Amino acid sequence: MMKTGWRLLALLMFLGAGAGLQGCSEEATTGSGPDGGDTSAELQIDLEDPTGGLTSENEEPGFGDDFYNQALAEDTPVSDQLADGEDIVESASDRVFFLRVEWGNLVEAPEIAEDEADCGKLSWDGNLFANNENAIIPLTTIRFERRGEYADALVFPRTSRSLLEWTSTTGCGRDGVLVRIVIPETDEGGTPPDIEPTITFDTPNLTKTIPLADLAGYEETVMIDDENGVRFVGYEKGDLDDLCARGPLVGVWGTIDDADIPTGYLRAVWLNPVGQTHGHMRGRWGFTEDGRRVWRGKAINHLGTYMGHVNGTWAPGDGHGGDFAGRW
């Protein structure tokens, strides 16, 4: 059966992470991805069963579905010579944070928008700025278009390692960046200036400053209208080594309008804080016979090895698509 309706729950969760899939926590965030296509397999998932009736067997990588490859097709690694600075390399063992920021239309999926003009056009030309001469190293651009009226780009050469600038225009889609933030040692080998280190996101539509000390586990979505907003997800270096490491879920939470009952599906790629694929997840959401809002699914690693069953609850959102939480 084909999906005929789509909406993105600007989900916060997950557990197992999204603002990432967290193997052991209850908070995670998603991004967006291409049309989910055939959803007949998801409709076979039993919402009355905590495991969804799914097996514990290994699967083909990405469940044998090209959707999972296409979900990250527009994410591009960035090479920046500032990352090779001696003080940055020497500091990379500890005081390091990561921030993923996505801006634009957080509700609609650009792949199925009927008319780009209906979404309006917003300029997000702006920057990230770190005070105290702390360094911002871009790791990945998210869904940047390279040409046409929506062409997006980071600004090089950079004028400062503390400032990352870009040009960006969105319509029915969204753009974003994943960056590493490093607090270098001072020349004297002491501590940085006695000023709270922060990072500031500055665009015509939103300006927001976040203390670096708050980035570990940071998740926030700020809507500027019914469809457009900015999603922030932060991590610290320890999340790279933790068994329950955080990382974004990038994918779709879709509705199936031609199903007999209100229901839908979830497909997502689980990334680690530096944007590397950790695993994949697929599942179904809907209502149980007694009216509870639940979702059930299965998670595998990037090789297809079974990681666990996932299940939880979901709710429509106030000012955004909605939220879901769960455990495996």
PDB file of N, CA and C in Angstrom, residues 36 59-71:
ATOM      1  N   GLY A  36       8.395   7.894   1.798  1.00  0.00           N
ATOM      2  CA  GLY A  36       8.634   6.534   2.260  1.00  0.00           C
ATOM      3  C   GLY A  36       8.242   5.439   1.288  1.00  0.00           C
ATOM      4  N   GLU A  59      18.702  -8.305   9.497  1.00  0.00           N
ATOM      5  CA  GLU A  59      18.075  -7.874   8.253  1.00  0.00           C
ATOM      6  C   GLU A  59      19.157  -7.497   7.240  1.00  0.00           C
ATOM      7  N   GLU A  60      18.745  -7.236   6.026  1.00  0.00           N
ATOM      8  CA  GLU A  60      19.657  -6.634   5.070  1.00  0.00           C
ATOM      9  C   GLU A  60      19.987  -5.227   5.565  1.00  0.00           C
ATOM     10  N   PRO A  61      21.186  -4.703   5.261  1.00  0.00           N
ATOM     11  CA  PRO A  61      21.483  -3.318   5.646  1.00  0.00           C
ATOM     12  C   PRO A  61      20.390  -2.377   5.153  1.00  0.00           C
ATOM     13  N   GLY A  62      19.971  -1.473   6.021  1.00  0.00           N
ATOM     14  CA  GLY A  62      18.910  -0.549   5.644  1.00  0.00           C
ATOM     15  C   GLY A  62      17.610  -1.236   5.296  1.00  0.00           C
ATOM     16  N   PHE A  63      17.374  -2.417   5.890  1.00  0.00           N
ATOM     17  CA  PHE A  63      16.165  -3.205   5.620  1.00  0.00           C
ATOM     18  C   PHE A  63      15.992  -3.481   4.123  1.00  0.00           C
ATOM     19  N   GLY A  64      17.088  -3.385   3.365  1.00  0.00           N
ATOM     20  CA  GLY A  64      17.004  -3.614   1.929  1.00  0.00           C
ATOM     21  C   GLY A  64      16.208  -2.556   1.191  1.00  0.00           C
ATOM     22  N   ASP A  65      16.060  -1.373   1.793  1.00  0.00           N
ATOM     23  CA  ASP A  65      15.215  -0.308   1.253  1.00  0.00           C
ATOM     24  C   ASP A  65      16.090   0.893   0.898  1.00  0.00           C
ATOM     25  N   ASP A  66      16.037   1.346  -0.339  1.00  0.00           N
ATOM     26  CA  ASP A  66      16.869   2.466  -0.777  1.00  0.00           C
ATOM     27  C   ASP A  66      16.491   3.766  -0.096  1.00  0.00           C
ATOM     28  N   PHE A  67      15.333   3.807   0.547  1.00  0.00           N
ATOM     29  CA  PHE A  67      14.945   5.018   1.282  1.00  0.00           C
ATOM     30  C   PHE A  67      16.049   5.471   2.223  1.00  0.00           C
ATOM     31  N   TYR A  68      16.684   4.526   2.896  1.00  0.00           N
ATOM     32  CA  TYR A  68      17.668   4.872   3.917  1.00  0.00           C
ATOM     33  C   TYR A  68      18.928   5.478   3.312  1.00  0.00           C
ATOM     34  N   ASN A  69      19.240   5.129   2.073  1.00  0.00           N
ATOM     35  CA  ASN A  69      20.349   5.780   1.384  1.00  0.00           C
ATOM     36  C   ASN A  69      19.959   7.183   0.947  1.00  0.00           C
ATOM     37  N   GLN A  70      18.744   7.328   0.442  1.00  0.00           N
ATOM     38  CA  GLN A  70      18.293   8.617  -0.057  1.00  0.00           C
ATOM     39  C   GLN A  70      18.076   9.631   1.060  1.00  0.00           C
ATOM     40  N   ALA A  71      17.813   9.157   2.271  1.00  0.00           N
ATOM     41  CA  ALA A  71      17.540  10.070   3.383  1.00  0.00           C
ATOM     42  C   ALA A  71      18.703  11.007   3.653  1.00  0.00           C
TER      43      ALA A  71
END
